[in-house]
Amino acid sequence: DAKTTQPPSMDCAEGRAANLPCNHSTISGNEYVYWYRQIHSQGPQYIIHGLKNNETNEMASLIITEDRKSSTLILPHATLRDTAVYYCIVRVAGGSQGNLIFGKGTKLSVKP
Amino acid sequence: ETGVTQSPTHLIKTRGQQVTLRCSSQSGHNTVSWYQQALGQGPQFIFQYYREEENGRGNFPPRFSGLQFPNYSSELNVNALELDDSALYLCASSPGTVLTDTQYFGPGTRLTVL
């Protein structure tokens, strides 16, 4: 079973920031938080991951709380092309324990 | 574009038949993982191959089998197809190192079993 909890759906206005929450209260010290998204019928797309510190790349920012029990993915200026299912996953990096366990994710709808 | 390719894009088979799906890894990646995604569900882990050896398996029966070749491309074979095997099959490649083993997915193969 997935070790994360996400809201099933969210709406966001185009051009505004999209903040997607994720709870992972049972995360272990050696587990990373990964975010992927999946646009309809395509393969999941890697977005970002982090262990303890906040992370930023060209796609998004990842904010992890100090106790690591929750995190937020931020898309700073959402566009219609960001409409997708967003998956938050916790996993150990590497080895056979490193397979991704997907939950149901959050369906983000970006509206004009 | 992740550099991970899969073939074929779509496939239709009948119950009881066998199918082979193919995946080419991103350059420099020696690990391939396969996932099954039923309609409306998140992907489910089937198995992973690292340097041509199976390196972990999910809760799938033995009729799901795989191979990885010396160039790190991979095949997923499914025997005795059942209707419930209809799904999107995804492969993901990763570098295989502990710290930088992010998995990058291909576009998937849509299998329909009639």
PDB file of C-alpha atoms in Angstrom:
ATOM      1  CA  ASP A   1       0.000   0.000   0.000  1.00  0.00           C
ATOM      2  CA  ALA A   2       1.043   3.568  -0.654  1.00  0.00           C
ATOM      3  CA  LYS A   3       2.581   5.331   2.356  1.00  0.00           C
ATOM      4  CA  THR A   4       1.203   8.712   1.318  1.00  0.00           C
ATOM      5  CA  THR A   5      -2.145  10.489   1.491  1.00  0.00           C
ATOM      6  CA  GLN A   6      -3.173  13.071  -1.081  1.00  0.00           C
ATOM      7  CA  PRO A   7      -6.440  14.889  -1.798  1.00  0.00           C
ATOM      8  CA  PRO A   8      -8.208  13.216  -4.734  1.00  0.00           C
ATOM      9  CA  SER A   9      -8.632  16.418  -6.717  1.00  0.00           C
ATOM     10  CA  MET A  10      -7.773  20.116  -6.816  1.00  0.00           C
ATOM     11  CA  ASP A  11      -8.501  23.055  -9.079  1.00  0.00           C
ATOM     12  CA  CYS A  12      -6.165  25.916  -9.893  1.00  0.00           C
ATOM     13  CA  ALA A  13      -6.567  29.029 -12.007  1.00  0.00           C
ATOM     14  CA  GLU A  14      -4.179  29.419 -14.911  1.00  0.00           C
ATOM     15  CA  GLY A  15      -1.214  31.618 -13.991  1.00  0.00           C
ATOM     16  CA  ARG A  16      -1.650  31.081 -10.260  1.00  0.00           C
ATOM     17  CA  ALA A  17       0.515  28.891  -8.059  1.00  0.00           C
ATOM     18  CA  ALA A  18      -0.672  25.317  -7.554  1.00  0.00           C
ATOM     19  CA  ASN A  19       0.123  23.929  -4.106  1.00  0.00           C
ATOM     20  CA  LEU A  20      -0.329  20.161  -3.875  1.00  0.00           C
ATOM     21  CA  PRO A  21      -0.131  18.681  -0.360  1.00  0.00           C
ATOM     22  CA  CYS A  22       1.005  15.216   0.641  1.00  0.00           C
ATOM     23  CA  ASN A  23       1.009  13.498   4.031  1.00  0.00           C
ATOM     24  CA  HIS A  24       3.615  10.825   4.764  1.00  0.00           C
ATOM     25  CA  SER A  25       3.508  10.544   8.541  1.00  0.00           C
ATOM     26  CA  THR A  26       5.247   7.120   8.652  1.00  0.00           C
ATOM     27  CA  ILE A  27       8.222   8.113   6.503  1.00  0.00           C
ATOM     28  CA  SER A  28      11.534   6.569   7.556  1.00  0.00           C
ATOM     29  CA  GLY A  29      14.808   8.425   7.891  1.00  0.00           C
ATOM     30  CA  ASN A  30      16.254   6.925   4.719  1.00  0.00           C
ATOM     31  CA  GLU A  31      13.184   7.487   2.538  1.00  0.00           C
ATOM     32  CA  TYR A  32      12.984  10.212  -0.050  1.00  0.00           C
ATOM     33  CA  VAL A  33       9.864  12.063  -1.189  1.00  0.00           C
ATOM     34  CA  TYR A  34       9.345  11.833  -4.951  1.00  0.00           C
ATOM     35  CA  TRP A  35       6.787  13.567  -7.128  1.00  0.00           C
ATOM     36  CA  TYR A  36       5.649  12.373 -10.532  1.00  0.00           C
ATOM     37  CA  ARG A  37       2.800  13.485 -12.725  1.00  0.00           C
ATOM     38  CA  GLN A  38       0.866  11.670 -15.406  1.00  0.00           C
ATOM     39  CA  ILE A  39      -0.924  13.385 -18.202  1.00  0.00           C
ATOM     40  CA  HIS A  40      -3.764  11.295 -19.559  1.00  0.00           C
ATOM     41  CA  SER A  41      -2.590   7.948 -20.996  1.00  0.00           C
ATOM     42  CA  GLN A  42       1.083   8.954 -21.045  1.00  0.00           C
ATOM     43  CA  GLY A  43       3.928   7.571 -18.943  1.00  0.00           C
ATOM     44  CA  PRO A  44       4.527   9.232 -15.560  1.00  0.00           C
ATOM     45  CA  GLN A  45       6.882  12.198 -15.700  1.00  0.00           C
ATOM     46  CA  TYR A  46       9.451  12.759 -12.954  1.00  0.00           C
ATOM     47  CA  ILE A  47       9.140  16.199 -11.364  1.00  0.00           C
ATOM     48  CA  ILE A  48      11.335  16.488  -8.282  1.00  0.00           C
ATOM     49  CA  HIS A  49      12.499  14.668  -5.161  1.00  0.00           C
ATOM     50  CA  GLY A  50      14.005  15.499  -1.787  1.00  0.00           C
ATOM     51  CA  LEU A  51      15.128  14.035   1.511  1.00  0.00           C
ATOM     52  CA  LYS A  52      15.066  16.796   4.118  1.00  0.00           C
ATOM     53  CA  ASN A  53      15.786  20.136   2.510  1.00  0.00           C
ATOM     54  CA  ASN A  54      13.518  22.111   0.240  1.00  0.00           C
ATOM     55  CA  GLU A  55      14.291  21.586  -3.429  1.00  0.00           C
ATOM     56  CA  THR A  56      13.667  23.629  -6.562  1.00  0.00           C
ATOM     57  CA  ASN A  57      14.145  22.890 -10.230  1.00  0.00           C
ATOM     58  CA  GLU A  58      12.849  24.281 -13.492  1.00  0.00           C
ATOM     59  CA  MET A  59       9.511  22.552 -13.065  1.00  0.00           C
ATOM     60  CA  ALA A  60       8.573  22.962  -9.434  1.00  0.00           C
ATOM     61  CA  SER A  61       9.526  23.476  -5.797  1.00  0.00           C
ATOM     62  CA  LEU A  62       9.271  20.878  -3.060  1.00  0.00           C
ATOM     63  CA  ILE A  63       8.734  22.019   0.509  1.00  0.00           C
ATOM     64  CA  ILE A  64       9.251  19.331   3.185  1.00  0.00           C
ATOM     65  CA  THR A  65       8.240  20.049   6.776  1.00  0.00           C
ATOM     66  CA  GLU A  66      10.907  19.867   9.433  1.00  0.00           C
ATOM     67  CA  ASP A  67       9.459  16.669  10.917  1.00  0.00           C
ATOM     68  CA  ARG A  68       9.262  15.247   7.346  1.00  0.00           C
ATOM     69  CA  LYS A  69       5.688  14.062   7.907  1.00  0.00           C
ATOM     70  CA  SER A  70       4.282  16.126   5.067  1.00  0.00           C
ATOM     71  CA  SER A  71       5.335  18.000   1.969  1.00  0.00           C
ATOM     72  CA  THR A  72       3.962  20.391  -0.639  1.00  0.00           C
ATOM     73  CA  LEU A  73       4.681  20.479  -4.348  1.00  0.00           C
ATOM     74  CA  ILE A  74       4.456  23.990  -5.756  1.00  0.00           C
ATOM     75  CA  LEU A  75       3.963  24.764  -9.433  1.00  0.00           C
ATOM     76  CA  PRO A  76       4.649  28.501  -9.383  1.00  0.00           C
ATOM     77  CA  HIS A  77       2.656  29.554 -12.468  1.00  0.00           C
ATOM     78  CA  ALA A  78       0.282  26.802 -13.495  1.00  0.00           C
ATOM     79  CA  THR A  79      -0.651  26.448 -17.153  1.00  0.00           C
ATOM     80  CA  LEU A  80      -3.327  24.359 -18.850  1.00  0.00           C
ATOM     81  CA  ARG A  81      -0.603  21.832 -19.747  1.00  0.00           C
ATOM     82  CA  ASP A  82      -0.069  21.174 -16.031  1.00  0.00           C
ATOM     83  CA  THR A  83      -3.467  19.467 -15.841  1.00  0.00           C
ATOM     84  CA  ALA A  84      -2.549  15.929 -14.774  1.00  0.00           C
ATOM     85  CA  VAL A  85      -2.610  13.395 -11.943  1.00  0.00           C
ATOM     86  CA  TYR A  86       0.172  14.163  -9.469  1.00  0.00           C
ATOM     87  CA  TYR A  87       1.654  11.339  -7.425  1.00  0.00           C
ATOM     88  CA  CYS A  88       3.588  11.768  -4.185  1.00  0.00           C
ATOM     89  CA  ILE A  89       5.724   8.711  -3.394  1.00  0.00           C
ATOM     90  CA  VAL A  90       8.110   7.874  -0.573  1.00  0.00           C
ATOM     91  CA  ARG A  91      10.847   5.374  -1.276  1.00  0.00           C
ATOM     92  CA  VAL A  92      14.284   4.213  -0.297  1.00  0.00           C
ATOM     93  CA  ALA A  93      16.788   5.148  -2.963  1.00  0.00           C
ATOM     94  CA  GLY A  94      18.317   2.215  -4.796  1.00  0.00           C
ATOM     95  CA  GLY A  95      18.149  -1.551  -4.749  1.00  0.00           C
ATOM     96  CA  SER A  96      15.115  -3.796  -4.827  1.00  0.00           C
ATOM     97  CA  GLN A  97      13.446  -1.636  -2.210  1.00  0.00           C
ATOM     98  CA  GLY A  98      13.493   1.203  -4.663  1.00  0.00           C
ATOM     99  CA  ASN A  99      10.396   0.339  -6.653  1.00  0.00           C
ATOM    100  CA  LEU A 100       7.771   3.070  -6.774  1.00  0.00           C
ATOM    101  CA  ILE A 101       4.499   2.462  -4.934  1.00  0.00           C
ATOM    102  CA  PHE A 102       1.856   4.672  -6.483  1.00  0.00           C
ATOM    103  CA  GLY A 103      -1.314   5.681  -4.686  1.00  0.00           C
ATOM    104  CA  LYS A 104      -4.278   7.309  -6.382  1.00  0.00           C
ATOM    105  CA  GLY A 105      -2.639  10.739  -6.598  1.00  0.00           C
ATOM    106  CA  THR A 106      -4.233  14.166  -6.912  1.00  0.00           C
ATOM    107  CA  LYS A 107      -6.015  15.095 -10.114  1.00  0.00           C
ATOM    108  CA  LEU A 108      -5.079  18.734 -10.720  1.00  0.00           C
ATOM    109  CA  SER A 109      -7.308  20.669 -13.097  1.00  0.00           C
ATOM    110  CA  VAL A 110      -5.930  24.004 -14.266  1.00  0.00           C
ATOM    111  CA  LYS A 111      -8.734  26.234 -15.488  1.00  0.00           C
ATOM    112  CA  PRO A 112      -8.517  29.310 -17.748  1.00  0.00           C
TER     113      PRO A 112
ATOM    114  CA  GLU B   1      11.417  13.224 -23.632  1.00  0.00           C
ATOM    115  CA  THR B   2      13.058  10.727 -21.295  1.00  0.00           C
ATOM    116  CA  GLY B   3      14.905   8.690 -23.909  1.00  0.00           C
ATOM    117  CA  VAL B   4      12.988   5.583 -22.833  1.00  0.00           C
ATOM    118  CA  THR B   5      11.132   3.978 -25.709  1.00  0.00           C
ATOM    119  CA  GLN B   6       8.576   1.178 -25.762  1.00  0.00           C
ATOM    120  CA  SER B   7       7.096  -0.941 -28.500  1.00  0.00           C
ATOM    121  CA  PRO B   8       4.524  -1.531 -29.686  1.00  0.00           C
ATOM    122  CA  THR B   9       2.342   1.441 -28.779  1.00  0.00           C
ATOM    123  CA  HIS B  10      -0.866  -0.549 -28.836  1.00  0.00           C
ATOM    124  CA  LEU B  11      -1.597  -4.250 -28.987  1.00  0.00           C
ATOM    125  CA  ILE B  12      -4.733  -6.382 -29.113  1.00  0.00           C
ATOM    126  CA  LYS B  13      -4.611 -10.047 -28.089  1.00  0.00           C
ATOM    127  CA  THR B  14      -7.128 -12.716 -27.218  1.00  0.00           C
ATOM    128  CA  ARG B  15      -7.428 -14.606 -23.961  1.00  0.00           C
ATOM    129  CA  GLY B  16      -4.909 -17.434 -23.641  1.00  0.00           C
ATOM    130  CA  GLN B  17      -2.367 -15.928 -26.027  1.00  0.00           C
ATOM    131  CA  GLN B  18       1.148 -14.809 -25.156  1.00  0.00           C
ATOM    132  CA  VAL B  19       2.590 -11.324 -25.590  1.00  0.00           C
ATOM    133  CA  THR B  20       6.050  -9.727 -25.570  1.00  0.00           C
ATOM    134  CA  LEU B  21       6.530  -6.048 -24.868  1.00  0.00           C
ATOM    135  CA  ARG B  22       9.836  -4.248 -25.418  1.00  0.00           C
ATOM    136  CA  CYS B  23      11.648  -1.382 -23.742  1.00  0.00           C
ATOM    137  CA  SER B  24      14.822   0.501 -24.574  1.00  0.00           C
ATOM    138  CA  SER B  25      16.502   2.225 -21.664  1.00  0.00           C
ATOM    139  CA  GLN B  26      17.823   5.730 -21.518  1.00  0.00           C
ATOM    140  CA  SER B  27      21.516   5.858 -22.423  1.00  0.00           C
ATOM    141  CA  GLY B  28      23.717   5.083 -19.426  1.00  0.00           C
ATOM    142  CA  HIS B  29      20.960   3.381 -17.423  1.00  0.00           C
ATOM    143  CA  ASN B  30      21.456  -0.250 -16.337  1.00  0.00           C
ATOM    144  CA  THR B  31      18.220  -0.797 -14.407  1.00  0.00           C
ATOM    145  CA  VAL B  32      14.754  -1.338 -15.863  1.00  0.00           C
ATOM    146  CA  SER B  33      11.499  -1.605 -13.937  1.00  0.00           C
ATOM    147  CA  TRP B  34       8.136  -2.684 -15.325  1.00  0.00           C
ATOM    148  CA  TYR B  35       4.746  -1.497 -14.099  1.00  0.00           C
ATOM    149  CA  GLN B  36       1.140  -2.357 -14.930  1.00  0.00           C
ATOM    150  CA  GLN B  37      -1.489   0.382 -14.841  1.00  0.00           C
ATOM    151  CA  ALA B  38      -5.132  -0.632 -14.997  1.00  0.00           C
ATOM    152  CA  LEU B  39      -7.668   1.961 -16.015  1.00  0.00           C
ATOM    153  CA  GLY B  40      -8.237   4.528 -13.277  1.00  0.00           C
ATOM    154  CA  GLN B  41      -5.490   3.140 -11.034  1.00  0.00           C
ATOM    155  CA  GLY B  42      -1.899   4.083 -10.270  1.00  0.00           C
ATOM    156  CA  PRO B  43       0.900   1.984 -11.758  1.00  0.00           C
ATOM    157  CA  GLN B  44       1.684  -1.293  -9.959  1.00  0.00           C
ATOM    158  CA  PHE B  45       5.248  -2.629  -9.777  1.00  0.00           C
ATOM    159  CA  ILE B  46       5.794  -5.912 -11.644  1.00  0.00           C
ATOM    160  CA  PHE B  47       9.574  -6.448 -11.404  1.00  0.00           C
ATOM    161  CA  GLN B  48      12.944  -4.825 -11.834  1.00  0.00           C
ATOM    162  CA  TYR B  49      16.076  -5.924 -13.704  1.00  0.00           C
ATOM    163  CA  TYR B  50      19.561  -4.791 -12.818  1.00  0.00           C
ATOM    164  CA  ARG B  51      22.476  -5.823 -15.043  1.00  0.00           C
ATOM    165  CA  GLU B  52      20.442  -8.682 -16.587  1.00  0.00           C
ATOM    166  CA  GLU B  53      19.288 -10.161 -13.257  1.00  0.00           C
ATOM    167  CA  GLU B  54      15.849  -9.877 -11.658  1.00  0.00           C
ATOM    168  CA  ASN B  55      16.252  -7.528  -8.712  1.00  0.00           C
ATOM    169  CA  GLY B  56      12.861  -7.429  -7.040  1.00  0.00           C
ATOM    170  CA  ARG B  57       9.336  -8.509  -7.904  1.00  0.00           C
ATOM    171  CA  GLY B  58       5.871  -7.304  -7.040  1.00  0.00           C
ATOM    172  CA  ASN B  59       2.746  -9.364  -6.456  1.00  0.00           C
ATOM    173  CA  PHE B  60       2.397 -10.771  -9.961  1.00  0.00           C
ATOM    174  CA  PRO B  61       2.131 -14.459 -10.956  1.00  0.00           C
ATOM    175  CA  PRO B  62       4.959 -16.341 -12.692  1.00  0.00           C
ATOM    176  CA  ARG B  63       3.262 -16.034 -16.079  1.00  0.00           C
ATOM    177  CA  PHE B  64       4.686 -12.499 -16.008  1.00  0.00           C
ATOM    178  CA  SER B  65       8.355 -12.867 -16.840  1.00  0.00           C
ATOM    179  CA  GLY B  66      11.106 -10.671 -18.126  1.00  0.00           C
ATOM    180  CA  LEU B  67      14.531 -10.430 -19.654  1.00  0.00           C
ATOM    181  CA  GLN B  68      17.211  -7.799 -19.750  1.00  0.00           C
ATOM    182  CA  PHE B  69      19.827  -7.844 -22.464  1.00  0.00           C
ATOM    183  CA  PRO B  70      23.515  -6.831 -22.383  1.00  0.00           C
ATOM    184  CA  ASN B  71      22.614  -3.447 -23.894  1.00  0.00           C
ATOM    185  CA  TYR B  72      20.154  -3.049 -20.958  1.00  0.00           C
ATOM    186  CA  SER B  73      17.061  -3.132 -23.138  1.00  0.00           C
ATOM    187  CA  SER B  74      14.320  -5.312 -21.704  1.00  0.00           C
ATOM    188  CA  GLU B  75      11.319  -7.478 -22.522  1.00  0.00           C
ATOM    189  CA  LEU B  76       8.173  -8.226 -20.551  1.00  0.00           C
ATOM    190  CA  ASN B  77       6.493 -11.513 -21.450  1.00  0.00           C
ATOM    191  CA  VAL B  78       3.003 -12.452 -20.356  1.00  0.00           C
ATOM    192  CA  ASN B  79       1.731 -15.990 -20.953  1.00  0.00           C
ATOM    193  CA  ALA B  80      -1.840 -17.275 -20.898  1.00  0.00           C
ATOM    194  CA  LEU B  81      -3.347 -13.818 -21.156  1.00  0.00           C
ATOM    195  CA  GLU B  82      -6.422 -13.052 -19.086  1.00  0.00           C
ATOM    196  CA  LEU B  83      -8.990 -10.310 -19.581  1.00  0.00           C
ATOM    197  CA  ASP B  84      -7.688  -8.536 -16.455  1.00  0.00           C
ATOM    198  CA  ASP B  85      -4.267  -8.195 -18.084  1.00  0.00           C
ATOM    199  CA  SER B  86      -5.715  -5.389 -20.187  1.00  0.00           C
ATOM    200  CA  ALA B  87      -3.738  -2.356 -19.037  1.00  0.00           C
ATOM    201  CA  LEU B  88      -1.076   0.193 -19.849  1.00  0.00           C
ATOM    202  CA  TYR B  89       2.353  -1.395 -19.387  1.00  0.00           C
ATOM    203  CA  LEU B  90       5.094   1.000 -18.446  1.00  0.00           C
ATOM    204  CA  CYS B  91       8.812   0.554 -18.260  1.00  0.00           C
ATOM    205  CA  ALA B  92      11.147   2.878 -16.424  1.00  0.00           C
ATOM    206  CA  SER B  93      14.915   3.032 -16.566  1.00  0.00           C
ATOM    207  CA  SER B  94      17.282   4.342 -13.928  1.00  0.00           C
ATOM    208  CA  PRO B  95      21.042   4.693 -13.508  1.00  0.00           C
ATOM    209  CA  GLY B  96      21.175   1.969 -10.828  1.00  0.00           C
ATOM    210  CA  THR B  97      23.209   3.962  -8.343  1.00  0.00           C
ATOM    211  CA  VAL B  98      21.954   4.507  -4.825  1.00  0.00           C
ATOM    212  CA  LEU B  99      21.832   8.278  -4.786  1.00  0.00           C
ATOM    213  CA  THR B 100      20.787   9.051  -8.336  1.00  0.00           C
ATOM    214  CA  ASP B 101      18.423   6.231  -9.249  1.00  0.00           C
ATOM    215  CA  THR B 102      15.436   8.305 -10.271  1.00  0.00           C
ATOM    216  CA  GLN B 103      13.219   6.254 -12.579  1.00  0.00           C
ATOM    217  CA  TYR B 104      12.301   7.734 -15.951  1.00  0.00           C
ATOM    218  CA  PHE B 105       9.277   6.294 -17.707  1.00  0.00           C
ATOM    219  CA  GLY B 106       8.574   5.453 -21.292  1.00  0.00           C
ATOM    220  CA  PRO B 107       5.260   6.244 -22.993  1.00  0.00           C
ATOM    221  CA  GLY B 108       3.819   2.794 -22.319  1.00  0.00           C
ATOM    222  CA  THR B 109       2.218  -0.005 -24.316  1.00  0.00           C
ATOM    223  CA  ARG B 110      -1.566  -0.261 -24.221  1.00  0.00           C
ATOM    224  CA  LEU B 111      -2.546  -3.950 -24.166  1.00  0.00           C
ATOM    225  CA  THR B 112      -6.133  -4.980 -24.774  1.00  0.00           C
ATOM    226  CA  VAL B 113      -7.115  -8.606 -24.147  1.00  0.00           C
ATOM    227  CA  LEU B 114     -10.367  -9.728 -25.746  1.00  0.00           C
TER     228      LEU B 114
END
